[in-house]
PDB file of C-alpha atoms in Angstrom:
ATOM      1  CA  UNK D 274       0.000   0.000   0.000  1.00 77.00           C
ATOM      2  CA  UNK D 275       1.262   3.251  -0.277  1.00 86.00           C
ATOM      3  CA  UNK D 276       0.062   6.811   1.592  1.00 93.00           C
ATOM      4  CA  UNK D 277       0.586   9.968  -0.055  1.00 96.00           C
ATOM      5  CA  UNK D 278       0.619  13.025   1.903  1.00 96.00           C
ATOM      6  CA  UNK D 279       1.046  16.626  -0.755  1.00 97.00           C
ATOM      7  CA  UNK D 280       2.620  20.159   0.522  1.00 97.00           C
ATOM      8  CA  UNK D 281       3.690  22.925  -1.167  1.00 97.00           C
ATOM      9  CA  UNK D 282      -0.099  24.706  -2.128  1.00 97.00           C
ATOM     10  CA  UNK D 283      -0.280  28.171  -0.777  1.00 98.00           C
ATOM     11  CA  UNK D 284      -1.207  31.461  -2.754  1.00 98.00           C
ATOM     12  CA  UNK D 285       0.865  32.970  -4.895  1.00 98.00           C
ATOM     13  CA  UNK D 286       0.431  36.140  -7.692  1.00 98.00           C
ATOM     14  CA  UNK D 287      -0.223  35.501 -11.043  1.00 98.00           C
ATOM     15  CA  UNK D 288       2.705  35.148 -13.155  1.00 98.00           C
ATOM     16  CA  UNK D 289       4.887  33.058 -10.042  1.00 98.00           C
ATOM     17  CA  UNK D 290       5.422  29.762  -9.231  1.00 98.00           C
ATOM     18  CA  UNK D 291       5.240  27.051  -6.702  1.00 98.00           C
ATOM     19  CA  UNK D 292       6.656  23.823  -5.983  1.00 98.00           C
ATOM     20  CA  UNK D 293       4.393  20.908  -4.980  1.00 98.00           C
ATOM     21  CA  UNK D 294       5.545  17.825  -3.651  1.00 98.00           C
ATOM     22  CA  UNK D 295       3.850  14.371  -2.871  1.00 96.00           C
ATOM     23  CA  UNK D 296       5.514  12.075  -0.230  1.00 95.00           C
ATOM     24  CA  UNK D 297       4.985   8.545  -0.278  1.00 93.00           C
ATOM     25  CA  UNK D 298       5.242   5.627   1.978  1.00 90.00           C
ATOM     26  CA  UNK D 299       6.142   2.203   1.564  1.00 79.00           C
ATOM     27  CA  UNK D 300       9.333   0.666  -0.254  1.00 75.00           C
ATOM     28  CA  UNK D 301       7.425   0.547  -3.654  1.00 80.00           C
ATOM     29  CA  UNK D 302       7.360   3.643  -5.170  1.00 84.00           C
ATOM     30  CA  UNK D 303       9.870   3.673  -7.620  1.00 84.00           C
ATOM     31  CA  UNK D 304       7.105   0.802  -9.420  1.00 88.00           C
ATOM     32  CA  UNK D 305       4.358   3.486  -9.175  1.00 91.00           C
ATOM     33  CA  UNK D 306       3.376   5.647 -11.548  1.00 93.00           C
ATOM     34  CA  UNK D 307       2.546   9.017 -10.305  1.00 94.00           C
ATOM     35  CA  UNK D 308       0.072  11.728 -10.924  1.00 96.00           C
ATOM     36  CA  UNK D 309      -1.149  14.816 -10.405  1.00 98.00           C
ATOM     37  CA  UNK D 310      -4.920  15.670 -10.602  1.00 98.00           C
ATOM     38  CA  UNK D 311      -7.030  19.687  -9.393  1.00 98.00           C
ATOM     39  CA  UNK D 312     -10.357  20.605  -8.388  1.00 98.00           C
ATOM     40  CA  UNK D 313     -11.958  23.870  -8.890  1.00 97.00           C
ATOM     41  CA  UNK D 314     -14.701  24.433  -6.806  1.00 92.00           C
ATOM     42  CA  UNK D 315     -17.734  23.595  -8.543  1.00 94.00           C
ATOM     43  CA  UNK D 316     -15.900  21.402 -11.351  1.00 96.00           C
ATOM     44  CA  UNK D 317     -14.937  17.898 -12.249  1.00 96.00           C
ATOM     45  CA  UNK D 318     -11.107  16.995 -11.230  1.00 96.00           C
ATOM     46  CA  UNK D 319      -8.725  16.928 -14.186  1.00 96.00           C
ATOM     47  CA  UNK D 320      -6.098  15.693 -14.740  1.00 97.00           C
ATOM     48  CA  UNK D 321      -2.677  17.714 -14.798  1.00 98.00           C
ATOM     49  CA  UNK D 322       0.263  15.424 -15.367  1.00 97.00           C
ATOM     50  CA  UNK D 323       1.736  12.415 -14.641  1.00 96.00           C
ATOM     51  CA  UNK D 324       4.997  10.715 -14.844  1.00 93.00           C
ATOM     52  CA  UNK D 325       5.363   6.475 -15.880  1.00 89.00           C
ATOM     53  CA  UNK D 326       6.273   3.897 -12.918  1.00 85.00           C
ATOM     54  CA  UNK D 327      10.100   4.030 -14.933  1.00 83.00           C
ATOM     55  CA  UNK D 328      10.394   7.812 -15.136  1.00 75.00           C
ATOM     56  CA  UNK D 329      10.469   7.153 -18.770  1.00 82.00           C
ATOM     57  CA  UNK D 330       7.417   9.572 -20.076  1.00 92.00           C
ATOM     58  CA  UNK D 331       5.563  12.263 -18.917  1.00 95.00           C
ATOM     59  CA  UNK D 332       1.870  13.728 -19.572  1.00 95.00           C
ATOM     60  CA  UNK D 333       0.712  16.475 -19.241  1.00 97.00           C
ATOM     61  CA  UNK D 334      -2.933  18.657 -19.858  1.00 97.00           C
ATOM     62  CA  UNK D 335      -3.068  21.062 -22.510  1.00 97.00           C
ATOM     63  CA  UNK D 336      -3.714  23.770 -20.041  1.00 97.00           C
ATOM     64  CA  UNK D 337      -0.463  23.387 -18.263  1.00 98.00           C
ATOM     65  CA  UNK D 338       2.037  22.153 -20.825  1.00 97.00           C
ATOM     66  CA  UNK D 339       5.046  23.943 -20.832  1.00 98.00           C
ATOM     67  CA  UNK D 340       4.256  25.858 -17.344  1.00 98.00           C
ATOM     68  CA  UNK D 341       4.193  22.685 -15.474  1.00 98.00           C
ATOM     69  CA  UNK D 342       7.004  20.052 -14.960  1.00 98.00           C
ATOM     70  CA  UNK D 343       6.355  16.516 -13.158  1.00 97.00           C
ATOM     71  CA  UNK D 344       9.357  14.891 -11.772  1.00 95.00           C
ATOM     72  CA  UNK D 345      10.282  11.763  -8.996  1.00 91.00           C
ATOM     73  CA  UNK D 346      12.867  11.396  -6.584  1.00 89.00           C
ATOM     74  CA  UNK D 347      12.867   7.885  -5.772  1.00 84.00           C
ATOM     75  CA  UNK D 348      15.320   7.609  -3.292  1.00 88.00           C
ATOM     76  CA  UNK D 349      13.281  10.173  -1.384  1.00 91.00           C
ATOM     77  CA  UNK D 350       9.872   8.806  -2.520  1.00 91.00           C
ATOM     78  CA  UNK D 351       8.779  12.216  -3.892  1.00 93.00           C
ATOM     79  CA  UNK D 352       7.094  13.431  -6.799  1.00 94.00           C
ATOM     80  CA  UNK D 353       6.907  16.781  -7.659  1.00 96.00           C
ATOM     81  CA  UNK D 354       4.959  19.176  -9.633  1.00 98.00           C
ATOM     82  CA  UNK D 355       6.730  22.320 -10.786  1.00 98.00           C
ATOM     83  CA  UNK D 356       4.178  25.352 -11.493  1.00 98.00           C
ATOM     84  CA  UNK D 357       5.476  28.239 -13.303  1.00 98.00           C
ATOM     85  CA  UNK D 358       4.179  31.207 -14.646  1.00 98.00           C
ATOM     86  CA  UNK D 359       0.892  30.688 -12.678  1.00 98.00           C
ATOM     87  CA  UNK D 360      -2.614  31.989 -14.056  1.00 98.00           C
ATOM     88  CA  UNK D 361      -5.883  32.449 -11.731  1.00 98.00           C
ATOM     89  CA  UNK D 362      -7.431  29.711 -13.754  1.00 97.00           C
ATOM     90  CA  UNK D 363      -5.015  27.254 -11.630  1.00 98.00           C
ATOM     91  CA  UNK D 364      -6.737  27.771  -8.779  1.00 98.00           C
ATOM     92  CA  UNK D 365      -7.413  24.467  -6.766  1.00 98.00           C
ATOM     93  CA  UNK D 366      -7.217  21.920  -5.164  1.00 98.00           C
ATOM     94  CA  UNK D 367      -4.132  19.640  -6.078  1.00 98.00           C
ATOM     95  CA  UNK D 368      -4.048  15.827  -5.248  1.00 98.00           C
ATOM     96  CA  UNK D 369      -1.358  13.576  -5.824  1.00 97.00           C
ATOM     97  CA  UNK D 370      -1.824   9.588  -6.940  1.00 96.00           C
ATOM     98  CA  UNK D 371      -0.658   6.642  -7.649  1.00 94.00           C
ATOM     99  CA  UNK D 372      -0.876   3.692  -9.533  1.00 92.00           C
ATOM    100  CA  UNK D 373       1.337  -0.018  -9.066  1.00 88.00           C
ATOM    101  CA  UNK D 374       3.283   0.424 -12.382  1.00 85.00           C
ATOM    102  CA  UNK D 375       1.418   2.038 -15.750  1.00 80.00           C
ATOM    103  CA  UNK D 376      -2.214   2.640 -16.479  1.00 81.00           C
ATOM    104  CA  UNK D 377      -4.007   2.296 -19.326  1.00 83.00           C
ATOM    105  CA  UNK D 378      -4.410   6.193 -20.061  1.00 86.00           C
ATOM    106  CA  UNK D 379      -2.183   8.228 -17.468  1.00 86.00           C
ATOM    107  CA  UNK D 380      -4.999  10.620 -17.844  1.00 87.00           C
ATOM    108  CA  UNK D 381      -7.944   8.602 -16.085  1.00 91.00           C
ATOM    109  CA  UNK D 382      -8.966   9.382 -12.702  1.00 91.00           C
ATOM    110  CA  UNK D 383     -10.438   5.878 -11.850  1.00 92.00           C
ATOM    111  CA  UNK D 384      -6.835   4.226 -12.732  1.00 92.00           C
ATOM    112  CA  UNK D 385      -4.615   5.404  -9.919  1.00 94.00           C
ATOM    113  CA  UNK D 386      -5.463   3.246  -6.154  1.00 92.00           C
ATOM    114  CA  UNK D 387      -4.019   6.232  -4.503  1.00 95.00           C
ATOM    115  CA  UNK D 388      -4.867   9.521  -3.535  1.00 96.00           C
ATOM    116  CA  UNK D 389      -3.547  12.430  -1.250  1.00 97.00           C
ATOM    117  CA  UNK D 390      -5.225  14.925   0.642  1.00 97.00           C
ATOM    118  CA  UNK D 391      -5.180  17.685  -1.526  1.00 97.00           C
ATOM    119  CA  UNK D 392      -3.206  20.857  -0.999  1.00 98.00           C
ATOM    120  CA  UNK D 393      -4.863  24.035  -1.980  1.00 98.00           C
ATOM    121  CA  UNK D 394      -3.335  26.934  -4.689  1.00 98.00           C
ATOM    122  CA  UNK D 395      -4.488  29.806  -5.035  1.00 98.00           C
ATOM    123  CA  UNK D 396      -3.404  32.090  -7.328  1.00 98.00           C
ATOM    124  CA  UNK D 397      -4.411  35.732  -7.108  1.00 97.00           C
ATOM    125  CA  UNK D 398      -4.664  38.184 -10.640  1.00 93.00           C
TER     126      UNK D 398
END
């Protein structure tokens, strides 16, 4: 099993960045892929990127390609989600998960077993 626990959210102007990061449990995680996924209030959670169980490809939304970077640290069972050049429509909630090696589509919610608690961004225009 693994136990994610995100940090990082906060608020931040438009046009800055912030640096997310997912910790996980367990002795696993370098055979998980990762994830990250936001909620607006009053919408559907997206996705936003997410990185293979090797480290070997990355996905990401339209929305937040080439703003946003995924990345892992294995050794210190983190993955984390780069935000640059931040826009008010980023506001969310962020949540972190994780799947036992690849899904099917990187990009569907109902694929990854594990999910954080969210950590909230705000970003203010």
């Amino acid at each position: 099993q693994v136990q994610l626990v995100e940090s990082g959210g906060g608020l931040v102007q438009a046009g800055g960045s912030l640096r997310l990061s997912c910790a996980a449990s367990g002795r696993a995680f370098s055979t998980y892929a990762m994830a990250w996924f936001r909620q607006a209030p009053g919408k559907e959670r997206e996705f936003v990127a997410a990185l293979s169980w090797n480290g070997g490809s990355t996905y990401y939304a339209d929305s937040v390609k080439g703003r946003f970077t995924i990345s892992r640290d294995n050794a210190k069972k983190t993955v984390n989600l780069q935000m640059n050049s931040l826009k008010p429509e980023d506001t969310a909630v962020y949540y972190c998960a994780a799947r036992l090696f690849n899904p099917r589509s990187a990009l569907l919610e109902y694929e990854y077993d594990y999910w954080g608690q969210g950590t909230q961004v705000t970003v203010s225009s």
